[in-house]
Amino acid sequence: KVAFPFEVKYCIKNQTPYHQKLTLSMSEVHPGDNLDVSDAVLVSGFVNGELQLGPSESRILCYSALAMRAGKTPMPALNVASQRYRSWVINDGQENPRYFYVMP
């Protein structure tokens, strides 16, 4: 519902035997759709920086969100990249934008 906070969680697991350094960023614009979600949803949590995972270690990223309008609403794009492999772990912005439906 509009103006009721809710949680969004992502679980990231290092499935390699190597230490991983990950770069994390959350954007309010989906590059593929040019949707600006800054007026639709407010998000708090770890939105920009680096995190490190040991072999077989997992981490849960928790975000609190607050929808500001009703209807189909895009979540801010979360992008997590592995610096070791120079590849995406999570890439919401390009191919997989996440939407949720907000009741009035």
PDB file of N, CA, C and O in Angstrom, residues 19-98:
ATOM      1  N   HIS A  19      38.307 -15.604  -2.652  1.00  0.00           N
ATOM      2  CA  HIS A  19      37.813 -14.377  -2.034  1.00  0.00           C
ATOM      3  C   HIS A  19      37.267 -13.477  -3.139  1.00  0.00           C
ATOM      4  O   HIS A  19      37.873 -13.364  -4.210  1.00  0.00           O
ATOM      5  N   GLN A  20      36.114 -12.841  -2.909  1.00  0.00           N
ATOM      6  CA  GLN A  20      35.493 -11.986  -3.919  1.00  0.00           C
ATOM      7  C   GLN A  20      35.326 -10.568  -3.396  1.00  0.00           C
ATOM      8  O   GLN A  20      34.883 -10.366  -2.266  1.00  0.00           O
ATOM      9  N   LYS A  21      35.673  -9.609  -4.224  1.00  0.00           N
ATOM     10  CA  LYS A  21      35.411  -8.205  -3.931  1.00  0.00           C
ATOM     11  C   LYS A  21      34.323  -7.755  -4.899  1.00  0.00           C
ATOM     12  O   LYS A  21      34.477  -7.850  -6.118  1.00  0.00           O
ATOM     13  N   LEU A  22      33.199  -7.298  -4.354  1.00  0.00           N
ATOM     14  CA  LEU A  22      32.045  -6.919  -5.162  1.00  0.00           C
ATOM     15  C   LEU A  22      31.805  -5.424  -5.076  1.00  0.00           C
ATOM     16  O   LEU A  22      31.964  -4.821  -4.016  1.00  0.00           O
ATOM     17  N   THR A  23      31.408  -4.833  -6.193  1.00  0.00           N
ATOM     18  CA  THR A  23      31.024  -3.432  -6.249  1.00  0.00           C
ATOM     19  C   THR A  23      29.505  -3.373  -6.356  1.00  0.00           C
ATOM     20  O   THR A  23      28.910  -4.051  -7.190  1.00  0.00           O
ATOM     21  N   LEU A  24      28.894  -2.557  -5.501  1.00  0.00           N
ATOM     22  CA  LEU A  24      27.441  -2.476  -5.433  1.00  0.00           C
ATOM     23  C   LEU A  24      27.003  -1.040  -5.691  1.00  0.00           C
ATOM     24  O   LEU A  24      27.608  -0.102  -5.179  1.00  0.00           O
ATOM     25  N   SER A  25      25.962  -0.885  -6.507  1.00  0.00           N
ATOM     26  CA  SER A  25      25.374   0.440  -6.713  1.00  0.00           C
ATOM     27  C   SER A  25      23.884   0.283  -6.987  1.00  0.00           C
ATOM     28  O   SER A  25      23.445  -0.685  -7.590  1.00  0.00           O
ATOM     29  N   MET A  26      23.123   1.247  -6.507  1.00  0.00           N
ATOM     30  CA  MET A  26      21.683   1.261  -6.742  1.00  0.00           C
ATOM     31  C   MET A  26      21.348   2.575  -7.429  1.00  0.00           C
ATOM     32  O   MET A  26      21.736   3.637  -6.957  1.00  0.00           O
ATOM     33  N   SER A  27      20.653   2.479  -8.538  1.00  0.00           N
ATOM     34  CA  SER A  27      20.324   3.648  -9.337  1.00  0.00           C
ATOM     35  C   SER A  27      18.820   3.866  -9.345  1.00  0.00           C
ATOM     36  O   SER A  27      18.043   2.916  -9.342  1.00  0.00           O
ATOM     37  N   GLU A  28      18.417   5.118  -9.387  1.00  0.00           N
ATOM     38  CA  GLU A  28      16.994   5.438  -9.444  1.00  0.00           C
ATOM     39  C   GLU A  28      16.463   5.469 -10.870  1.00  0.00           C
ATOM     40  O   GLU A  28      15.294   5.678 -11.083  1.00  0.00           O
ATOM     41  N   VAL A  29      17.324   5.269 -11.845  1.00  0.00           N
ATOM     42  CA  VAL A  29      16.910   5.295 -13.246  1.00  0.00           C
ATOM     43  C   VAL A  29      17.236   3.954 -13.873  1.00  0.00           C
ATOM     44  O   VAL A  29      18.333   3.439 -13.719  1.00  0.00           O
ATOM     45  N   HIS A  30      16.260   3.361 -14.566  1.00  0.00           N
ATOM     46  CA  HIS A  30      16.494   2.138 -15.336  1.00  0.00           C
ATOM     47  C   HIS A  30      16.971   2.554 -16.722  1.00  0.00           C
ATOM     48  O   HIS A  30      16.194   3.123 -17.491  1.00  0.00           O
ATOM     49  N   PRO A  31      18.241   2.284 -17.073  1.00  0.00           N
ATOM     50  CA  PRO A  31      18.773   2.746 -18.350  1.00  0.00           C
ATOM     51  C   PRO A  31      17.979   2.272 -19.559  1.00  0.00           C
ATOM     52  O   PRO A  31      17.809   3.006 -20.513  1.00  0.00           O
ATOM     53  N   GLY A  32      17.459   1.053 -19.536  1.00  0.00           N
ATOM     54  CA  GLY A  32      16.715   0.542 -20.678  1.00  0.00           C
ATOM     55  C   GLY A  32      15.379   1.229 -20.880  1.00  0.00           C
ATOM     56  O   GLY A  32      14.912   1.403 -21.988  1.00  0.00           O
ATOM     57  N   ASP A  33      14.727   1.643 -19.804  1.00  0.00           N
ATOM     58  CA  ASP A  33      13.393   2.226 -19.893  1.00  0.00           C
ATOM     59  C   ASP A  33      13.384   3.733 -19.688  1.00  0.00           C
ATOM     60  O   ASP A  33      12.374   4.383 -19.907  1.00  0.00           O
ATOM     61  N   ASN A  34      14.499   4.281 -19.210  1.00  0.00           N
ATOM     62  CA  ASN A  34      14.588   5.697 -18.836  1.00  0.00           C
ATOM     63  C   ASN A  34      13.499   6.074 -17.828  1.00  0.00           C
ATOM     64  O   ASN A  34      12.905   7.130 -17.903  1.00  0.00           O
ATOM     65  N   LEU A  35      13.229   5.166 -16.896  1.00  0.00           N
ATOM     66  CA  LEU A  35      12.233   5.417 -15.862  1.00  0.00           C
ATOM     67  C   LEU A  35      12.910   6.012 -14.640  1.00  0.00           C
ATOM     68  O   LEU A  35      13.848   5.453 -14.111  1.00  0.00           O
ATOM     69  N   ASP A  36      12.439   7.141 -14.179  1.00  0.00           N
ATOM     70  CA  ASP A  36      12.951   7.758 -12.966  1.00  0.00           C
ATOM     71  C   ASP A  36      12.032   7.353 -11.826  1.00  0.00           C
ATOM     72  O   ASP A  36      10.870   7.728 -11.800  1.00  0.00           O
ATOM     73  N   VAL A  37      12.559   6.566 -10.885  1.00  0.00           N
ATOM     74  CA  VAL A  37      11.720   6.066  -9.806  1.00  0.00           C
ATOM     75  C   VAL A  37      11.900   6.872  -8.526  1.00  0.00           C
ATOM     76  O   VAL A  37      11.347   6.525  -7.498  1.00  0.00           O
ATOM     77  N   SER A  38      12.651   7.959  -8.575  1.00  0.00           N
ATOM     78  CA  SER A  38      12.900   8.731  -7.359  1.00  0.00           C
ATOM     79  C   SER A  38      11.625   9.335  -6.785  1.00  0.00           C
ATOM     80  O   SER A  38      11.534   9.556  -5.587  1.00  0.00           O
ATOM     81  N   ASP A  39      10.622   9.592  -7.620  1.00  0.00           N
ATOM     82  CA  ASP A  39       9.360  10.127  -7.113  1.00  0.00           C
ATOM     83  C   ASP A  39       8.347   9.022  -6.811  1.00  0.00           C
ATOM     84  O   ASP A  39       7.262   9.286  -6.326  1.00  0.00           O
ATOM     85  N   ALA A  40       8.686   7.751  -7.079  1.00  0.00           N
ATOM     86  CA  ALA A  40       7.755   6.651  -6.896  1.00  0.00           C
ATOM     87  C   ALA A  40       8.039   5.831  -5.646  1.00  0.00           C
ATOM     88  O   ALA A  40       7.122   5.329  -5.019  1.00  0.00           O
ATOM     89  N   VAL A  41       9.315   5.682  -5.285  1.00  0.00           N
ATOM     90  CA  VAL A  41       9.678   4.840  -4.146  1.00  0.00           C
ATOM     91  C   VAL A  41      10.939   5.381  -3.482  1.00  0.00           C
ATOM     92  O   VAL A  41      11.864   5.824  -4.158  1.00  0.00           O
ATOM     93  N   LEU A  42      10.926   5.376  -2.156  1.00  0.00           N
ATOM     94  CA  LEU A  42      12.098   5.761  -1.377  1.00  0.00           C
ATOM     95  C   LEU A  42      12.735   4.486  -0.831  1.00  0.00           C
ATOM     96  O   LEU A  42      12.032   3.604  -0.341  1.00  0.00           O
ATOM     97  N   VAL A  43      14.066   4.394  -0.909  1.00  0.00           N
ATOM     98  CA  VAL A  43      14.767   3.191  -0.475  1.00  0.00           C
ATOM     99  C   VAL A  43      15.883   3.576   0.475  1.00  0.00           C
ATOM    100  O   VAL A  43      16.611   4.543   0.238  1.00  0.00           O
ATOM    101  N   SER A  44      16.017   2.813   1.558  1.00  0.00           N
ATOM    102  CA  SER A  44      17.151   3.005   2.461  1.00  0.00           C
ATOM    103  C   SER A  44      17.869   1.674   2.629  1.00  0.00           C
ATOM    104  O   SER A  44      17.260   0.615   2.593  1.00  0.00           O
ATOM    105  N   GLY A  45      19.173   1.744   2.794  1.00  0.00           N
ATOM    106  CA  GLY A  45      20.003   0.558   2.942  1.00  0.00           C
ATOM    107  C   GLY A  45      21.341   0.811   2.288  1.00  0.00           C
ATOM    108  O   GLY A  45      21.710   1.945   1.980  1.00  0.00           O
ATOM    109  N   PHE A  46      22.100  -0.246   2.059  1.00  0.00           N
ATOM    110  CA  PHE A  46      23.427  -0.169   1.452  1.00  0.00           C
ATOM    111  C   PHE A  46      23.263   0.027  -0.055  1.00  0.00           C
ATOM    112  O   PHE A  46      23.007  -0.919  -0.787  1.00  0.00           O
ATOM    113  N   VAL A  47      23.372   1.268  -0.532  1.00  0.00           N
ATOM    114  CA  VAL A  47      23.057   1.568  -1.926  1.00  0.00           C
ATOM    115  C   VAL A  47      24.280   1.843  -2.797  1.00  0.00           C
ATOM    116  O   VAL A  47      24.145   1.904  -4.022  1.00  0.00           O
ATOM    117  N   ASN A  48      25.462   1.997  -2.210  1.00  0.00           N
ATOM    118  CA  ASN A  48      26.640   2.278  -3.023  1.00  0.00           C
ATOM    119  C   ASN A  48      27.890   1.921  -2.233  1.00  0.00           C
ATOM    120  O   ASN A  48      28.042   2.344  -1.102  1.00  0.00           O
ATOM    121  N   GLY A  49      28.783   1.136  -2.828  1.00  0.00           N
ATOM    122  CA  GLY A  49      30.030   0.807  -2.152  1.00  0.00           C
ATOM    123  C   GLY A  49      30.552  -0.556  -2.561  1.00  0.00           C
ATOM    124  O   GLY A  49      30.209  -1.084  -3.612  1.00  0.00           O
ATOM    125  N   GLU A  50      31.416  -1.090  -1.719  1.00  0.00           N
ATOM    126  CA  GLU A  50      32.036  -2.385  -1.978  1.00  0.00           C
ATOM    127  C   GLU A  50      31.781  -3.313  -0.812  1.00  0.00           C
ATOM    128  O   GLU A  50      31.651  -2.875   0.328  1.00  0.00           O
ATOM    129  N   LEU A  51      31.705  -4.615  -1.120  1.00  0.00           N
ATOM    130  CA  LEU A  51      31.632  -5.605  -0.070  1.00  0.00           C
ATOM    131  C   LEU A  51      32.506  -6.777  -0.469  1.00  0.00           C
ATOM    132  O   LEU A  51      32.805  -6.962  -1.645  1.00  0.00           O
ATOM    133  N   GLN A  52      32.944  -7.510   0.521  1.00  0.00           N
ATOM    134  CA  GLN A  52      33.841  -8.631   0.280  1.00  0.00           C
ATOM    135  C   GLN A  52      33.230  -9.898   0.839  1.00  0.00           C
ATOM    136  O   GLN A  52      32.619  -9.885   1.904  1.00  0.00           O
ATOM    137  N   LEU A  53      33.392 -10.979   0.075  1.00  0.00           N
ATOM    138  CA  LEU A  53      32.877 -12.283   0.490  1.00  0.00           C
ATOM    139  C   LEU A  53      34.005 -13.296   0.437  1.00  0.00           C
ATOM    140  O   LEU A  53      34.735 -13.383  -0.552  1.00  0.00           O
ATOM    141  N   GLY A  54      34.127 -14.086   1.507  1.00  0.00           N
ATOM    142  CA  GLY A  54      35.078 -15.189   1.518  1.00  0.00           C
ATOM    143  C   GLY A  54      34.513 -16.361   0.742  1.00  0.00           C
ATOM    144  O   GLY A  54      33.360 -16.355   0.315  1.00  0.00           O
ATOM    145  N   PRO A  55      35.309 -17.403   0.572  1.00  0.00           N
ATOM    146  CA  PRO A  55      34.820 -18.596  -0.128  1.00  0.00           C
ATOM    147  C   PRO A  55      33.574 -19.179   0.543  1.00  0.00           C
ATOM    148  O   PRO A  55      33.519 -19.314   1.765  1.00  0.00           O
ATOM    149  N   SER A  56      32.562 -19.463  -0.238  1.00  0.00           N
ATOM    150  CA  SER A  56      31.288 -20.033   0.206  1.00  0.00           C
ATOM    151  C   SER A  56      30.531 -19.162   1.209  1.00  0.00           C
ATOM    152  O   SER A  56      29.572 -19.625   1.824  1.00  0.00           O
ATOM    153  N   GLU A  57      30.919 -17.916   1.372  1.00  0.00           N
ATOM    154  CA  GLU A  57      30.221 -17.001   2.278  1.00  0.00           C
ATOM    155  C   GLU A  57      29.011 -16.405   1.569  1.00  0.00           C
ATOM    156  O   GLU A  57      29.021 -16.202   0.356  1.00  0.00           O
ATOM    157  N   SER A  58      27.961 -16.117   2.330  1.00  0.00           N
ATOM    158  CA  SER A  58      26.788 -15.461   1.759  1.00  0.00           C
ATOM    159  C   SER A  58      26.477 -14.207   2.555  1.00  0.00           C
ATOM    160  O   SER A  58      26.852 -14.078   3.720  1.00  0.00           O
ATOM    161  N   ARG A  59      25.781 -13.297   1.911  1.00  0.00           N
ATOM    162  CA  ARG A  59      25.409 -12.035   2.542  1.00  0.00           C
ATOM    163  C   ARG A  59      23.999 -11.695   2.095  1.00  0.00           C
ATOM    164  O   ARG A  59      23.643 -11.868   0.932  1.00  0.00           O
ATOM    165  N   ILE A  60      23.199 -11.217   3.033  1.00  0.00           N
ATOM    166  CA  ILE A  60      21.851 -10.773   2.710  1.00  0.00           C
ATOM    167  C   ILE A  60      21.839  -9.257   2.739  1.00  0.00           C
ATOM    168  O   ILE A  60      22.245  -8.641   3.725  1.00  0.00           O
ATOM    169  N   LEU A  61      21.412  -8.659   1.636  1.00  0.00           N
ATOM    170  CA  LEU A  61      21.274  -7.209   1.544  1.00  0.00           C
ATOM    171  C   LEU A  61      19.818  -6.873   1.806  1.00  0.00           C
ATOM    172  O   LEU A  61      18.936  -7.331   1.087  1.00  0.00           O
ATOM    173  N   CYS A  62      19.565  -6.095   2.850  1.00  0.00           N
ATOM    174  CA  CYS A  62      18.203  -5.731   3.241  1.00  0.00           C
ATOM    175  C   CYS A  62      17.955  -4.260   2.955  1.00  0.00           C
ATOM    176  O   CYS A  62      18.789  -3.416   3.292  1.00  0.00           O
ATOM    177  N   TYR A  63      16.828  -3.986   2.354  1.00  0.00           N
ATOM    178  CA  TYR A  63      16.439  -2.615   2.042  1.00  0.00           C
ATOM    179  C   TYR A  63      15.038  -2.353   2.581  1.00  0.00           C
ATOM    180  O   TYR A  63      14.176  -3.229   2.507  1.00  0.00           O
ATOM    181  N   SER A  64      14.836  -1.170   3.102  1.00  0.00           N
ATOM    182  CA  SER A  64      13.497  -0.718   3.475  1.00  0.00           C
ATOM    183  C   SER A  64      13.019   0.209   2.375  1.00  0.00           C
ATOM    184  O   SER A  64      13.768   1.076   1.921  1.00  0.00           O
ATOM    185  N   ALA A  65      11.793   0.016   1.939  1.00  0.00           N
ATOM    186  CA  ALA A  65      11.250   0.820   0.845  1.00  0.00           C
ATOM    187  C   ALA A  65       9.894   1.388   1.246  1.00  0.00           C
ATOM    188  O   ALA A  65       9.176   0.812   2.059  1.00  0.00           O
ATOM    189  N   LEU A  66       9.575   2.514   0.632  1.00  0.00           N
ATOM    190  CA  LEU A  66       8.311   3.186   0.889  1.00  0.00           C
ATOM    191  C   LEU A  66       7.767   3.680  -0.447  1.00  0.00           C
ATOM    192  O   LEU A  66       8.386   4.514  -1.103  1.00  0.00           O
ATOM    193  N   ALA A  67       6.633   3.122  -0.867  1.00  0.00           N
ATOM    194  CA  ALA A  67       6.021   3.518  -2.142  1.00  0.00           C
ATOM    195  C   ALA A  67       5.271   4.828  -1.971  1.00  0.00           C
ATOM    196  O   ALA A  67       4.565   5.026  -0.988  1.00  0.00           O
ATOM    197  N   MET A  68       5.426   5.710  -2.951  1.00  0.00           N
ATOM    198  CA  MET A  68       4.808   7.030  -2.887  1.00  0.00           C
ATOM    199  C   MET A  68       3.606   7.193  -3.809  1.00  0.00           C
ATOM    200  O   MET A  68       2.912   8.187  -3.738  1.00  0.00           O
ATOM    201  N   ARG A  69       3.370   6.204  -4.697  1.00  0.00           N
ATOM    202  CA  ARG A  69       2.201   6.286  -5.583  1.00  0.00           C
ATOM    203  C   ARG A  69       1.702   4.877  -5.893  1.00  0.00           C
ATOM    204  O   ARG A  69       2.438   3.904  -5.792  1.00  0.00           O
ATOM    205  N   ALA A  70       0.451   4.786  -6.261  1.00  0.00           N
ATOM    206  CA  ALA A  70      -0.172   3.499  -6.554  1.00  0.00           C
ATOM    207  C   ALA A  70       0.102   3.081  -7.996  1.00  0.00           C
ATOM    208  O   ALA A  70       0.415   3.907  -8.844  1.00  0.00           O
ATOM    209  N   GLY A  71      -0.018   1.765  -8.234  1.00  0.00           N
ATOM    210  CA  GLY A  71       0.145   1.231  -9.584  1.00  0.00           C
ATOM    211  C   GLY A  71       1.421   0.431  -9.746  1.00  0.00           C
ATOM    212  O   GLY A  71       2.121   0.130  -8.780  1.00  0.00           O
ATOM    213  N   LYS A  72       1.723   0.091 -10.992  1.00  0.00           N
ATOM    214  CA  LYS A  72       2.935  -0.656 -11.313  1.00  0.00           C
ATOM    215  C   LYS A  72       4.126   0.280 -11.132  1.00  0.00           C
ATOM    216  O   LYS A  72       4.219   1.314 -11.782  1.00  0.00           O
ATOM    217  N   THR A  73       5.038  -0.102 -10.247  1.00  0.00           N
ATOM    218  CA  THR A  73       6.141   0.771  -9.874  1.00  0.00           C
ATOM    219  C   THR A  73       7.468   0.029 -10.010  1.00  0.00           C
ATOM    220  O   THR A  73       7.600  -1.086  -9.507  1.00  0.00           O
ATOM    221  N   PRO A  74       8.471   0.620 -10.667  1.00  0.00           N
ATOM    222  CA  PRO A  74       9.777  -0.039 -10.761  1.00  0.00           C
ATOM    223  C   PRO A  74      10.585   0.162  -9.487  1.00  0.00           C
ATOM    224  O   PRO A  74      10.546   1.225  -8.875  1.00  0.00           O
ATOM    225  N   MET A  75      11.288  -0.890  -9.082  1.00  0.00           N
ATOM    226  CA  MET A  75      12.243  -0.770  -7.981  1.00  0.00           C
ATOM    227  C   MET A  75      13.508  -0.113  -8.531  1.00  0.00           C
ATOM    228  O   MET A  75      13.813  -0.258  -9.718  1.00  0.00           O
ATOM    229  N   PRO A  76      14.241   0.595  -7.700  1.00  0.00           N
ATOM    230  CA  PRO A  76      15.540   1.103  -8.157  1.00  0.00           C
ATOM    231  C   PRO A  76      16.421  -0.054  -8.621  1.00  0.00           C
ATOM    232  O   PRO A  76      16.362  -1.153  -8.059  1.00  0.00           O
ATOM    233  N   ALA A  77      17.214   0.182  -9.643  1.00  0.00           N
ATOM    234  CA  ALA A  77      18.044  -0.867 -10.242  1.00  0.00           C
ATOM    235  C   ALA A  77      19.239  -1.168  -9.346  1.00  0.00           C
ATOM    236  O   ALA A  77      20.035  -0.281  -9.049  1.00  0.00           O
ATOM    237  N   LEU A  78      19.368  -2.428  -8.905  1.00  0.00           N
ATOM    238  CA  LEU A  78      20.510  -2.865  -8.117  1.00  0.00           C
ATOM    239  C   LEU A  78      21.504  -3.539  -9.044  1.00  0.00           C
ATOM    240  O   LEU A  78      21.141  -4.434  -9.807  1.00  0.00           O
ATOM    241  N   ASN A  79      22.752  -3.092  -8.982  1.00  0.00           N
ATOM    242  CA  ASN A  79      23.823  -3.675  -9.783  1.00  0.00           C
ATOM    243  C   ASN A  79      24.955  -4.097  -8.859  1.00  0.00           C
ATOM    244  O   ASN A  79      25.477  -3.286  -8.103  1.00  0.00           O
ATOM    245  N   VAL A  80      25.306  -5.374  -8.913  1.00  0.00           N
ATOM    246  CA  VAL A  80      26.412  -5.920  -8.140  1.00  0.00           C
ATOM    247  C   VAL A  80      27.345  -6.599  -9.130  1.00  0.00           C
ATOM    248  O   VAL A  80      26.906  -7.436  -9.924  1.00  0.00           O
ATOM    249  N   ALA A  81      28.627  -6.229  -9.095  1.00  0.00           N
ATOM    250  CA  ALA A  81      29.602  -6.774 -10.044  1.00  0.00           C
ATOM    251  C   ALA A  81      30.797  -7.358  -9.303  1.00  0.00           C
ATOM    252  O   ALA A  81      31.240  -6.813  -8.292  1.00  0.00           O
ATOM    253  N   SER A  82      31.320  -8.458  -9.810  1.00  0.00           N
ATOM    254  CA  SER A  82      32.521  -9.085  -9.273  1.00  0.00           C
ATOM    255  C   SER A  82      33.738  -8.427  -9.900  1.00  0.00           C
ATOM    256  O   SER A  82      33.853  -8.382 -11.131  1.00  0.00           O
ATOM    257  N   GLN A  83      34.646  -7.919  -9.077  1.00  0.00           N
ATOM    258  CA  GLN A  83      35.863  -7.317  -9.619  1.00  0.00           C
ATOM    259  C   GLN A  83      36.841  -8.383 -10.087  1.00  0.00           C
ATOM    260  O   GLN A  83      37.595  -8.162 -11.029  1.00  0.00           O
ATOM    261  N   ARG A  84      36.833  -9.550  -9.459  1.00  0.00           N
ATOM    262  CA  ARG A  84      37.744 -10.636  -9.859  1.00  0.00           C
ATOM    263  C   ARG A  84      37.424 -11.113 -11.276  1.00  0.00           C
ATOM    264  O   ARG A  84      38.300 -11.274 -12.114  1.00  0.00           O
ATOM    265  N   TYR A  85      36.138 -11.372 -11.543  1.00  0.00           N
ATOM    266  CA  TYR A  85      35.733 -11.931 -12.830  1.00  0.00           C
ATOM    267  C   TYR A  85      35.236 -10.888 -13.820  1.00  0.00           C
ATOM    268  O   TYR A  85      34.923 -11.219 -14.952  1.00  0.00           O
ATOM    269  N   ARG A  86      35.135  -9.639 -13.377  1.00  0.00           N
ATOM    270  CA  ARG A  86      34.639  -8.554 -14.225  1.00  0.00           C
ATOM    271  C   ARG A  86      33.305  -8.939 -14.889  1.00  0.00           C
ATOM    272  O   ARG A  86      33.130  -8.840 -16.105  1.00  0.00           O
ATOM    273  N   SER A  87      32.386  -9.410 -14.029  1.00  0.00           N
ATOM    274  CA  SER A  87      31.077  -9.816 -14.522  1.00  0.00           C
ATOM    275  C   SER A  87      30.014  -9.408 -13.514  1.00  0.00           C
ATOM    276  O   SER A  87      30.304  -9.133 -12.356  1.00  0.00           O
ATOM    277  N   TRP A  88      28.762  -9.404 -13.981  1.00  0.00           N
ATOM    278  CA  TRP A  88      27.641  -9.030 -13.130  1.00  0.00           C
ATOM    279  C   TRP A  88      27.241 -10.187 -12.245  1.00  0.00           C
ATOM    280  O   TRP A  88      27.208 -11.330 -12.682  1.00  0.00           O
ATOM    281  N   VAL A  89      26.881  -9.879 -11.005  1.00  0.00           N
ATOM    282  CA  VAL A  89      26.259 -10.826 -10.100  1.00  0.00           C
ATOM    283  C   VAL A  89      24.750 -10.567 -10.119  1.00  0.00           C
ATOM    284  O   VAL A  89      23.949 -11.477 -10.239  1.00  0.00           O
ATOM    285  N   ILE A  90      24.375  -9.287 -10.015  1.00  0.00           N
ATOM    286  CA  ILE A  90      22.993  -8.825 -10.167  1.00  0.00           C
ATOM    287  C   ILE A  90      23.021  -7.623 -11.089  1.00  0.00           C
ATOM    288  O   ILE A  90      23.813  -6.709 -10.888  1.00  0.00           O
ATOM    289  N   ASN A  91      22.175  -7.622 -12.114  1.00  0.00           N
ATOM    290  CA  ASN A  91      22.120  -6.511 -13.051  1.00  0.00           C
ATOM    291  C   ASN A  91      20.658  -6.201 -13.367  1.00  0.00           C
ATOM    292  O   ASN A  91      20.136  -6.574 -14.400  1.00  0.00           O
ATOM    293  N   ASP A  92      20.002  -5.517 -12.439  1.00  0.00           N
ATOM    294  CA  ASP A  92      18.584  -5.187 -12.615  1.00  0.00           C
ATOM    295  C   ASP A  92      18.348  -4.144 -13.700  1.00  0.00           C
ATOM    296  O   ASP A  92      17.285  -4.091 -14.276  1.00  0.00           O
ATOM    297  N   GLY A  93      19.311  -3.299 -13.949  1.00  0.00           N
ATOM    298  CA  GLY A  93      19.095  -2.145 -14.803  1.00  0.00           C
ATOM    299  C   GLY A  93      18.926  -2.438 -16.273  1.00  0.00           C
ATOM    300  O   GLY A  93      18.142  -1.792 -16.947  1.00  0.00           O
ATOM    301  N   GLN A  94      19.631  -3.415 -16.813  1.00  0.00           N
ATOM    302  CA  GLN A  94      19.620  -3.624 -18.256  1.00  0.00           C
ATOM    303  C   GLN A  94      18.518  -4.568 -18.727  1.00  0.00           C
ATOM    304  O   GLN A  94      17.668  -4.199 -19.511  1.00  0.00           O
ATOM    305  N   GLU A  95      18.555  -5.801 -18.251  1.00  0.00           N
ATOM    306  CA  GLU A  95      17.660  -6.818 -18.805  1.00  0.00           C
ATOM    307  C   GLU A  95      16.539  -7.251 -17.873  1.00  0.00           C
ATOM    308  O   GLU A  95      15.587  -7.864 -18.313  1.00  0.00           O
ATOM    309  N   ASN A  96      16.684  -6.964 -16.590  1.00  0.00           N
ATOM    310  CA  ASN A  96      15.746  -7.554 -15.640  1.00  0.00           C
ATOM    311  C   ASN A  96      15.234  -6.527 -14.630  1.00  0.00           C
ATOM    312  O   ASN A  96      15.431  -6.692 -13.435  1.00  0.00           O
ATOM    313  N   PRO A  97      14.563  -5.467 -15.093  1.00  0.00           N
ATOM    314  CA  PRO A  97      14.029  -4.529 -14.099  1.00  0.00           C
ATOM    315  C   PRO A  97      12.946  -5.215 -13.266  1.00  0.00           C
ATOM    316  O   PRO A  97      12.194  -6.049 -13.764  1.00  0.00           O
ATOM    317  N   ARG A  98      12.922  -4.885 -11.986  1.00  0.00           N
ATOM    318  CA  ARG A  98      11.943  -5.488 -11.077  1.00  0.00           C
ATOM    319  C   ARG A  98      10.833  -4.483 -10.795  1.00  0.00           C
ATOM    320  O   ARG A  98      11.093  -3.328 -10.513  1.00  0.00           O
TER     321      ARG A  98
END
